[in-house]
Short mmCIF file of C-alpha atoms and ligand atoms in Angstrom, two decimals:
data_model
loop_
_atom_site.label_atom_id
_atom_site.label_comp_id
_atom_site.label_asym_id
_atom_site.label_seq_id
_atom_site.Cartn_x
_atom_site.Cartn_y
_atom_site.Cartn_z
CA UNK S 508 0.00 0.00 0.00
CA UNK S 509 1.55 3.31 -1.08
CA UNK S 510 1.53 5.94 1.62
CA UNK S 511 1.60 8.76 -0.89
CA UNK S 512 -1.55 7.64 -2.67
CA UNK S 513 -4.38 10.07 -3.18
CA UNK S 514 -7.08 9.45 -0.54
CA UNK S 515 -9.65 10.71 -3.02
CA UNK S 516 -9.08 7.78 -5.35
CA UNK S 517 -12.16 5.62 -5.20
CA UNK S 518 -12.28 1.89 -4.64
CA UNK S 519 -12.54 1.33 -8.39
CA UNK S 520 -9.25 3.21 -8.92
CA UNK S 521 -10.84 6.20 -10.59
CA UNK S 522 -8.86 9.38 -10.01
CA UNK S 523 -11.15 12.26 -9.18
CA UNK S 524 -10.81 15.63 -10.86
CA UNK S 525 -9.98 18.83 -9.02
CA UNK S 526 -13.64 19.79 -9.15
CA UNK S 527 -14.73 16.51 -7.58
CA UNK S 528 -12.19 16.82 -4.78
CA UNK S 529 -13.17 20.41 -4.17
CA UNK S 530 -16.82 19.43 -4.09
CA UNK S 531 -16.30 16.80 -1.37
CA UNK S 532 -14.39 19.31 0.72
CA UNK S 533 -17.01 22.00 0.33
CA UNK S 534 -19.84 19.57 1.00
CA UNK S 535 -18.14 18.55 4.22
CA UNK S 536 -18.04 14.92 3.05
CA UNK S 537 -14.27 14.66 2.96
CA UNK S 538 -12.39 12.55 5.49
CA UNK S 539 -9.57 14.10 7.55
CA UNK S 540 -7.05 12.39 5.22
CA UNK S 541 -8.74 13.92 2.21
CA UNK S 542 -8.79 17.36 3.80
CA UNK S 543 -5.10 17.05 4.57
CA UNK S 544 -4.32 15.91 1.03
CA UNK S 545 -6.36 18.69 -0.47
CA UNK S 546 -4.62 21.33 1.64
CA UNK S 547 -1.29 20.21 0.19
CA UNK S 548 -2.78 19.94 -3.28
CA UNK S 549 -3.93 23.58 -3.10
CA UNK S 550 -0.33 24.71 -2.51
CA UNK S 551 0.48 23.84 -6.08
CA UNK S 552 -2.90 23.99 -7.78
CA UNK S 553 -3.99 27.59 -8.29
CA UNK S 554 -7.51 26.81 -9.65
CA UNK S 555 -8.28 24.75 -6.54
CA UNK S 556 -6.81 27.34 -4.24
CA UNK S 557 -8.86 30.07 -5.89
CA UNK S 558 -12.13 28.14 -5.96
CA UNK S 559 -11.72 27.02 -2.39
CA UNK S 560 -11.11 30.54 -1.15
CA UNK S 561 -13.92 32.02 -3.20
CA UNK S 562 -16.30 29.50 -1.70
CA UNK S 563 -15.07 30.00 1.84
CA UNK S 564 -15.30 33.77 1.45
CA UNK S 565 -18.82 33.38 0.12
CA UNK S 566 -19.86 31.20 3.01
CA UNK S 567 -18.46 33.65 5.55
CA UNK S 568 -20.10 36.55 3.77
CA UNK S 569 -23.48 34.86 3.67
CA UNK S 570 -23.22 33.80 7.29
CA UNK S 571 -22.74 37.38 8.41
CA UNK S 572 -25.17 38.96 5.95
CA UNK S 573 -28.03 36.53 6.21
CA UNK S 574 -28.20 35.90 9.95
CA UNK S 575 -27.35 32.24 9.46
CA UNK S 576 -30.42 31.63 7.33
CA UNK S 577 -30.46 29.97 3.94
CA UNK S 578 -28.48 31.88 1.36
CA UNK S 579 -30.55 33.32 -1.47
CA UNK S 580 -29.48 31.48 -4.60
CA UNK S 581 -29.41 34.54 -6.83
CA UNK S 582 -27.18 36.41 -4.41
CA UNK S 583 -24.70 33.55 -4.55
CA UNK S 584 -24.89 33.54 -8.34
CA UNK S 585 -24.37 37.28 -8.44
CA UNK S 586 -21.28 37.17 -6.25
CA UNK S 587 -19.85 34.25 -8.20
CA UNK S 588 -20.44 36.02 -11.51
CA UNK S 589 -18.68 39.07 -10.17
CA UNK S 590 -15.70 37.04 -9.04
CA UNK S 591 -15.50 35.21 -12.34
CA UNK S 592 -15.47 38.40 -14.40
CA UNK S 593 -12.79 40.07 -12.31
CA UNK S 594 -10.60 36.98 -12.01
ZN1 ZN A 286 -6.54 21.09 -8.16
#
C-alpha cells in the first residue's frame, strides 16, 4: 500500500478531478485524510486554491449577511459572476 496515494481515489481506482475533490471538501463529506491531502494539493494547484477561497469567502459573507439563514441562490450567483469576471 503506497503511503503517498491520493485518498480521493475511489475503490474502483478512478482518479477524481480537481472539481470533484473540491466538491467533497465544500460539501463537508471529505475525510480528515482527504482534507489534509487537499490542503497540500492547493499549494500547487492555483484553480483549486482560488475556488476554495472564493467558496469559503462566500460562506463567511453569507453567514454574516443573512443571519445564518439559507443563502438566497441569486445572491450567490451574483457574487460568483462578479468574481469570475474580475478573475
Ligand atoms: Zn486542483
